[in-house]
Coordinates of C-alpha atoms in Angstrom, one line a residue:
X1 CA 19.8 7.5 -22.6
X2 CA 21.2 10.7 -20.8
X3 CA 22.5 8.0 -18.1
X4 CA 24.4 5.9 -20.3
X5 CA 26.0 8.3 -22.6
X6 CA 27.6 9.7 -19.4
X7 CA 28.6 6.4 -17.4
X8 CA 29.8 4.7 -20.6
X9 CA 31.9 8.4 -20.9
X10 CA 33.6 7.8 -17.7
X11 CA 33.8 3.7 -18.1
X12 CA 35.6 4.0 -21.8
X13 CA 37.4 7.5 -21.1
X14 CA 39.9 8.7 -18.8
X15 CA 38.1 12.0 -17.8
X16 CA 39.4 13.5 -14.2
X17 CA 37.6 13.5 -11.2
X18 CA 35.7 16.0 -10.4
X19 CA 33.8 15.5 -14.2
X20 CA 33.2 11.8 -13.2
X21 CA 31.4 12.6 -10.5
X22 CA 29.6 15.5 -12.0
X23 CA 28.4 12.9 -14.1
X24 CA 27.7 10.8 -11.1
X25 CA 25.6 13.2 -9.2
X26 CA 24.1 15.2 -12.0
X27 CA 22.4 11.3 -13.6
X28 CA 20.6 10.9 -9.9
X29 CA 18.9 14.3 -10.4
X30 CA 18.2 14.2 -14.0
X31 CA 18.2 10.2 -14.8
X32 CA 18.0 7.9 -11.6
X33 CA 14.3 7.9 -11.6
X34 CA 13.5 6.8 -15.0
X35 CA 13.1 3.3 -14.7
X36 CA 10.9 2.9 -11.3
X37 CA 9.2 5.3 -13.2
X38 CA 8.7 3.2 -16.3
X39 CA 7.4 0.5 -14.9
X40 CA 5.0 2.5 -12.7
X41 CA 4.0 4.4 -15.9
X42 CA 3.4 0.4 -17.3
X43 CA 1.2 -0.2 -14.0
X44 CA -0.7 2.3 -14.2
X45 CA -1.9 1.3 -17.7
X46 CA -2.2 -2.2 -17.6
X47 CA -3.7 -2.3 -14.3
X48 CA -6.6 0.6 -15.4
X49 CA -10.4 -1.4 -14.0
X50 CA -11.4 0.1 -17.1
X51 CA -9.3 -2.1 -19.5
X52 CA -8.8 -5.6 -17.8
X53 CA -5.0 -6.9 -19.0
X54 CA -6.1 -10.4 -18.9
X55 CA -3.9 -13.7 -19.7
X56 CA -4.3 -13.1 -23.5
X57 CA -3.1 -9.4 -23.4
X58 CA -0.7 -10.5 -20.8
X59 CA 0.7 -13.3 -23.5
X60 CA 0.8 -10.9 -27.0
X61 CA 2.7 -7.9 -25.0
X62 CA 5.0 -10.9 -23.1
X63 CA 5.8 -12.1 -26.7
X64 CA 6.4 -9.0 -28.3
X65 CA 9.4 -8.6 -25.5
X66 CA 10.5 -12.7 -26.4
X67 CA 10.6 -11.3 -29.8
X68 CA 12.6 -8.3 -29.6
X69 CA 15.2 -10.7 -27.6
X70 CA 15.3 -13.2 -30.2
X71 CA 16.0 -10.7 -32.9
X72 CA 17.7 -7.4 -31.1
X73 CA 18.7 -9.2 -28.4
X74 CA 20.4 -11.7 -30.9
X75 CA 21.4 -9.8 -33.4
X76 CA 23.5 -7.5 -30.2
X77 CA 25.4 -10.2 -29.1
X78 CA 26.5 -11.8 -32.4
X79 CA 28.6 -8.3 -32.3
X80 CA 30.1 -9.1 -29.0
X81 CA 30.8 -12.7 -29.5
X82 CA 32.4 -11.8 -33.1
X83 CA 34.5 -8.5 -31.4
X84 CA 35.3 -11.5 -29.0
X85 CA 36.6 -14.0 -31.2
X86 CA 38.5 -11.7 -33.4
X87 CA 40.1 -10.3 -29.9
X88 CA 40.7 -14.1 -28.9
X89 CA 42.3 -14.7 -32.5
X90 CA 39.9 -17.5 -32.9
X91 CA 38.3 -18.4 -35.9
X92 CA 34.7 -17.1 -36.9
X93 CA 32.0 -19.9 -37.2
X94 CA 28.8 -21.3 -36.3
X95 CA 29.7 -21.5 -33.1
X96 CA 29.7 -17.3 -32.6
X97 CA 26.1 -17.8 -33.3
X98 CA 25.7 -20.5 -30.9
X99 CA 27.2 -18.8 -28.1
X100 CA 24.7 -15.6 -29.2
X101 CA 21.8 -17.5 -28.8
X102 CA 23.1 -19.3 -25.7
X103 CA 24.1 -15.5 -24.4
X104 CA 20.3 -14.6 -25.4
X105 CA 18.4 -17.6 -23.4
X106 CA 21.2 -16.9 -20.4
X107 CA 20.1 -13.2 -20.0
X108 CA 23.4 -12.2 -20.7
X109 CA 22.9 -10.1 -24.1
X110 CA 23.5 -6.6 -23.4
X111 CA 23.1 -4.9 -20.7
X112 CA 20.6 -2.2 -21.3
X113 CA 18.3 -5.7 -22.5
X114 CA 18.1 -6.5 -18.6
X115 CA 14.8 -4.2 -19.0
X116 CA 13.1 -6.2 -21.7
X117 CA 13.4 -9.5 -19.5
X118 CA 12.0 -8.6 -16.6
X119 CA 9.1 -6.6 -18.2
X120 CA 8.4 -9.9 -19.9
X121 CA 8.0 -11.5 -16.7
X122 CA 6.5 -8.6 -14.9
X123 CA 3.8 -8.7 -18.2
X124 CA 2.6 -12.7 -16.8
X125 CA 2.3 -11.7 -13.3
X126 CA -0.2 -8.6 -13.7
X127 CA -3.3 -11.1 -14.4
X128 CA -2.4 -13.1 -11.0
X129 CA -2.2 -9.2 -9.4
X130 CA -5.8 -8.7 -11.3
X131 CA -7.1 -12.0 -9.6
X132 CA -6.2 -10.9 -6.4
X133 CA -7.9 -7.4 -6.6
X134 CA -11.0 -9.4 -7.3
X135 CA -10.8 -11.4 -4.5
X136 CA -9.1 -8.4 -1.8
X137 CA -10.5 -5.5 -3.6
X138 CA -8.0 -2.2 -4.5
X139 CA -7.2 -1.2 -0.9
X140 CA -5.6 -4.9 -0.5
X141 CA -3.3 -4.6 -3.8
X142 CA -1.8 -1.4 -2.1
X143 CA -1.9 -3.2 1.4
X144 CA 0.5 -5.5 -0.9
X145 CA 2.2 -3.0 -2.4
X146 CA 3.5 -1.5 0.7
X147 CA 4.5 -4.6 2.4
X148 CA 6.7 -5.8 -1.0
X149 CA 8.0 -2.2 -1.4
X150 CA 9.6 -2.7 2.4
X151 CA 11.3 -5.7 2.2
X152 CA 12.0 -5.7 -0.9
X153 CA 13.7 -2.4 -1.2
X154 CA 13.2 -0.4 1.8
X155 CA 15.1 -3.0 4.3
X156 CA 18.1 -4.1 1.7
X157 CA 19.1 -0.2 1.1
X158 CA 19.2 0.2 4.8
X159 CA 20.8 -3.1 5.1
X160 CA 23.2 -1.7 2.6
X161 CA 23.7 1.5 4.4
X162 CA 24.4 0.1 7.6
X163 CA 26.5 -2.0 6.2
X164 CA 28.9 1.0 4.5
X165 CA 29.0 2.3 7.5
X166 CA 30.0 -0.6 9.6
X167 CA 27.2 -0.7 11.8
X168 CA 26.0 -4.1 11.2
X169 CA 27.6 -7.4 9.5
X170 CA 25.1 -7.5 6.3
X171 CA 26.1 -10.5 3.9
X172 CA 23.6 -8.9 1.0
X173 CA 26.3 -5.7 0.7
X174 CA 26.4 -5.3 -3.0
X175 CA 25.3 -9.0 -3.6
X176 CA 24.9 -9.7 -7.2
X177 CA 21.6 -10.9 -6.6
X178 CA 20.4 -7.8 -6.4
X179 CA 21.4 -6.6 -10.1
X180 CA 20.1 -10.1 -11.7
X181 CA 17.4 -10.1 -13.8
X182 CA 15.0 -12.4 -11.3
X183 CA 15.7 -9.3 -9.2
X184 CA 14.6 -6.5 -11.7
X185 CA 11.3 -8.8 -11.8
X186 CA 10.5 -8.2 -8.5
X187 CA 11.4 -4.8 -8.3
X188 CA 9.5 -4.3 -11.4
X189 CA 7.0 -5.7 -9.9
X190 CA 6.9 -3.5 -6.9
X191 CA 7.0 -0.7 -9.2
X192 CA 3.8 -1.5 -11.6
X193 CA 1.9 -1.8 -7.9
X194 CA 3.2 1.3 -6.9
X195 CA 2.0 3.0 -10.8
X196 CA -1.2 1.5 -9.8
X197 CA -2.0 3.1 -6.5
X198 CA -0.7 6.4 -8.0
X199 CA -3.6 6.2 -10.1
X200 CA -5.6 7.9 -7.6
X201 CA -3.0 10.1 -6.1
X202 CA -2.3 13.8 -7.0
X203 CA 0.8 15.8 -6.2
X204 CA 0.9 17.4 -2.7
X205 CA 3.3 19.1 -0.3
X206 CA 4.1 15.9 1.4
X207 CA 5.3 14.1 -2.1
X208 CA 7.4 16.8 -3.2
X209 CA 8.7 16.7 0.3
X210 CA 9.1 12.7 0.2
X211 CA 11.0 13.1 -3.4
X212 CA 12.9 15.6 -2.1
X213 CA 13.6 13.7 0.7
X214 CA 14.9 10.8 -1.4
X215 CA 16.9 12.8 -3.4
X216 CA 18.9 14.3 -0.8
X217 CA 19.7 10.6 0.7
X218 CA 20.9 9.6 -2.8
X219 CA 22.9 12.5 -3.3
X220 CA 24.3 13.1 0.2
X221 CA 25.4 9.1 0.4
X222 CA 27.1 9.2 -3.2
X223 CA 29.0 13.0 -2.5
X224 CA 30.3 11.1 0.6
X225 CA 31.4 7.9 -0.7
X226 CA 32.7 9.9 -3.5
X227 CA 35.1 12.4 -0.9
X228 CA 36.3 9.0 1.0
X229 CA 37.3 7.5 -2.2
X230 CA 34.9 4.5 -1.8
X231 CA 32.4 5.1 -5.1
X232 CA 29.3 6.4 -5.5
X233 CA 27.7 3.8 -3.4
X234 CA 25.5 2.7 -6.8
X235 CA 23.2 0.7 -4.5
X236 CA 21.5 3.7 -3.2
X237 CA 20.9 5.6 -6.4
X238 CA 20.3 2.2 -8.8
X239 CA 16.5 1.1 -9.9
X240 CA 16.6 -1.0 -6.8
X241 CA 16.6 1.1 -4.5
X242 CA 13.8 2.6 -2.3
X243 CA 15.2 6.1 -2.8
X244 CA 15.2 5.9 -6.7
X245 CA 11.6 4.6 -6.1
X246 CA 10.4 7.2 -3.8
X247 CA 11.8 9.6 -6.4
X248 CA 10.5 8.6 -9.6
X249 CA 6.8 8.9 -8.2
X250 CA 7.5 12.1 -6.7
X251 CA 8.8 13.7 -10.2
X252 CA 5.7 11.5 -12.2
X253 CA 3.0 13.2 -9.7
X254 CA 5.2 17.0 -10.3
X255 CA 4.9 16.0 -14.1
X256 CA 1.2 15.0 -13.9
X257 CA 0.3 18.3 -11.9
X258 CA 2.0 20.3 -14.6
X259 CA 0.9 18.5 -17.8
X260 CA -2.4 17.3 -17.1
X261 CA -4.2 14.0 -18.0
X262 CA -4.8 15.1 -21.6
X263 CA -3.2 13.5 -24.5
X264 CA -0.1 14.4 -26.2
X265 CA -0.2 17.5 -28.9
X266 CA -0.4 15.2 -32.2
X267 CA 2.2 17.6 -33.9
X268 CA 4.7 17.5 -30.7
X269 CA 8.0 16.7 -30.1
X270 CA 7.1 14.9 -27.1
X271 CA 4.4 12.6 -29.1
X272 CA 6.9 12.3 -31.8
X273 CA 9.4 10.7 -28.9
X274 CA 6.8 8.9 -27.1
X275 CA 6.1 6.7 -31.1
X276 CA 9.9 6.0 -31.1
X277 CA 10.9 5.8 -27.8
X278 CA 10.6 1.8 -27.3
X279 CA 13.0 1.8 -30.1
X280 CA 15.4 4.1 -28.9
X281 CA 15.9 2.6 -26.1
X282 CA 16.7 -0.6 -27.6
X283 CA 19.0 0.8 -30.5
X284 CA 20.7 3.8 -28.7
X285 CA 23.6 1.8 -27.2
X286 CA 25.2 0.8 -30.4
X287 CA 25.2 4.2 -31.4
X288 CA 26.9 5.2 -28.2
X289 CA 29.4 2.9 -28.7
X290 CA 30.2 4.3 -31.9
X291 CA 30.5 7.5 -31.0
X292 CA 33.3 6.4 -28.2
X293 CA 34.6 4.7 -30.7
X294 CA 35.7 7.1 -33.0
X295 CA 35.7 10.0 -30.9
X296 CA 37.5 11.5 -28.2
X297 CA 35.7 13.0 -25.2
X298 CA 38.8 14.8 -23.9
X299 CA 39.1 17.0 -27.3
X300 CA 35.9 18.5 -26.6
X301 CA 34.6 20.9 -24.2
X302 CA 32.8 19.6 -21.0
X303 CA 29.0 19.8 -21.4
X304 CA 29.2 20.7 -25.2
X305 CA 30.3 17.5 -26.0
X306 CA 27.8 15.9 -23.7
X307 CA 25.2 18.0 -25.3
X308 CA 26.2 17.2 -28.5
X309 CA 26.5 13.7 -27.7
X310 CA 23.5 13.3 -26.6
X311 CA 21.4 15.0 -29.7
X312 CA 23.4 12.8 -32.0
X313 CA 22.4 9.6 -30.6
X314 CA 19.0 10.3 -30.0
X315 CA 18.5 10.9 -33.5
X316 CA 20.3 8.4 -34.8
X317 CA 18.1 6.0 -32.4
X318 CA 15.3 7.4 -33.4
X319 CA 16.3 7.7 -37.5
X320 CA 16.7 4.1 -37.3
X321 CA 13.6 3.0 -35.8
X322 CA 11.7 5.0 -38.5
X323 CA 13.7 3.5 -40.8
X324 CA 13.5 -0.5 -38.9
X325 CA 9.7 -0.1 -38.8
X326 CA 9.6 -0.8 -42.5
X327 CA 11.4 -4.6 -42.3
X328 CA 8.9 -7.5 -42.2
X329 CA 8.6 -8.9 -37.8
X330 CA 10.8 -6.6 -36.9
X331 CA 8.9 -3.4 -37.8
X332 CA 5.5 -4.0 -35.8
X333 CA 7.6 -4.6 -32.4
X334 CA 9.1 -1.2 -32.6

């Protein structure tokens, strides 16, 4: 959420600079490893040998996503088609809701939604990963694992790199392939494997080191394509790259070493979060948009208006999914 109140900032706002890529540099330390780290967080609980996930399980959480996309994901782009045909000065009809639904089965609701799709997806292939443990035991997953993780997303961030820097002719450079939503399957994919082996991992010198490691690649390619006036470079700070990868398990095995395995504090902030947080990540970007919409960023002081930005949305996210758990379908998928 911290990530796209700041880029949609910059994208809607005319802020200088040297803020922009503040906000740049300061989301890969703080944000870029989120969502490797969600789906390893999803691996490591739906591929626990204690609880087998199973083709059932697989289907009911798979459906809960088709659901939320059928209804959110719906409901999301009947805005933007309306916004569009009012824009377009063409009249409102049945065929705004045609082109919502067709915008829903086309992946192309909104953006943030690219998450929900491929963790449906990712949901029906964990059974086929449990079949194979059966048959190639744990150490053969992670065998797996590794190989998918390198040419997957070690080889076409490298690609990528060498490519920036003109040492080799690499058609892939910034392909749009590689922000799709078949893409964020595989990826995701990569990612629960990677949740799973962590299972048994703890954090040590040489993880911090690694995360470290992929921090400073992340950040020193982005500084520089920032100073030549190329961009950030998103490719080597985005959920598809090996970097962001490498990073989020680093900062989930720092976490683990400083929390523990033990449950939540019932009465917590961070156990309140965790019962809304599906829900606030679905509902947060309308309430970004909103606040873009009727305010101006360049009024306020930098960092208090992030700050302030920030707390505003979150509880309105979470607010309404209190509030959203109390209508009929829609309340038990939040």
């Amino acid at each position: 959420m911290l990530l796209h109140v700041t880029v949609s900032t910059y994208q809607t706002t005319d802020i200088d600079a040297t803020r922009k890529s503040v906000y740049i540099l300061g989301g890969i330390v703080c944000g870029r490893w989120a969502v490797p780290a969600f789906f390893m967080v999803s691996g490591y609980l739906a591929l626990d040998p204690s609880r087998p996930f199973g083709w059932r399980r697989a289907g009911r959480h798979a459906w809960r996503m088709a659901l939320v996309l059928l209804m959110l994901g719906v409901a999301f782009s009947l805005v933007e088609e309306t916004l569009y045909y009012l824009d377009e000065g063409m009249p409102l009809g049945i065929g705004v809701a045609i082109d919502a639904v067709v915008d829903v089965l086309t992946a192309r609701s909104w953006d943030h939604l690219w998450y929900v799709y491929a963790l449906m997806f990712v949901y029906l292939l964990i059974p086929l990963v449990e079949l194979l443990r059966s048959k190639v035991g744990s150490r053969g997953v992670h065998a797996l694992a590794l190989v998918l993780f390198v040419v997957t997303m070690v080889v076409p961030t490298l690609l990528d790199l060498g490519a920036i820097w003109g040492l080799l002719a690499w058609p892939g450079q910034y392909g749009s392939w590689r922000s799709s939503v078949w893409w964020g399957v595989v990826v995701g994919l990569v990612n629960v494997l990677i949740g799973d082996w962590l299972r048994d991992k703890h954090c040590s010198a040489w993880s911090v080191a690694a995360g470290a490691a992929a921090l400073a690649a992340m950040l020193g390619v982005s500084t520089w394509g920032l100073a030549v006036g190329w961009g950030s470079q998103c490719f080597v700070y985005m959920h598809e790259s090996c970097f962001a990868s490498i990073y989020g398990a680093s900062i989930l095995l720092v976490v683990r070493r400083i929390c523990g395995d033990e449950p939540l504090k019932e009465r917590s902030l961070a156990n309140a979060l965790a019962q809304d947080s599906f829900g606030i990540y679905l509902l947060h970007p309308i309430f970004i948009h909103l606040v873009l919409r009727y305010v101006d960023a360049l009024l306020w002081p930098p960092v208090l208006f992030e700050a302030v930005f920030f707390a505003v949305v979150l509880a309105a996210s979470a607010l309404t999914t209190r509030l959203l758990r109390h209508v009929p379908i829609l309340g038990p998928l939040l």
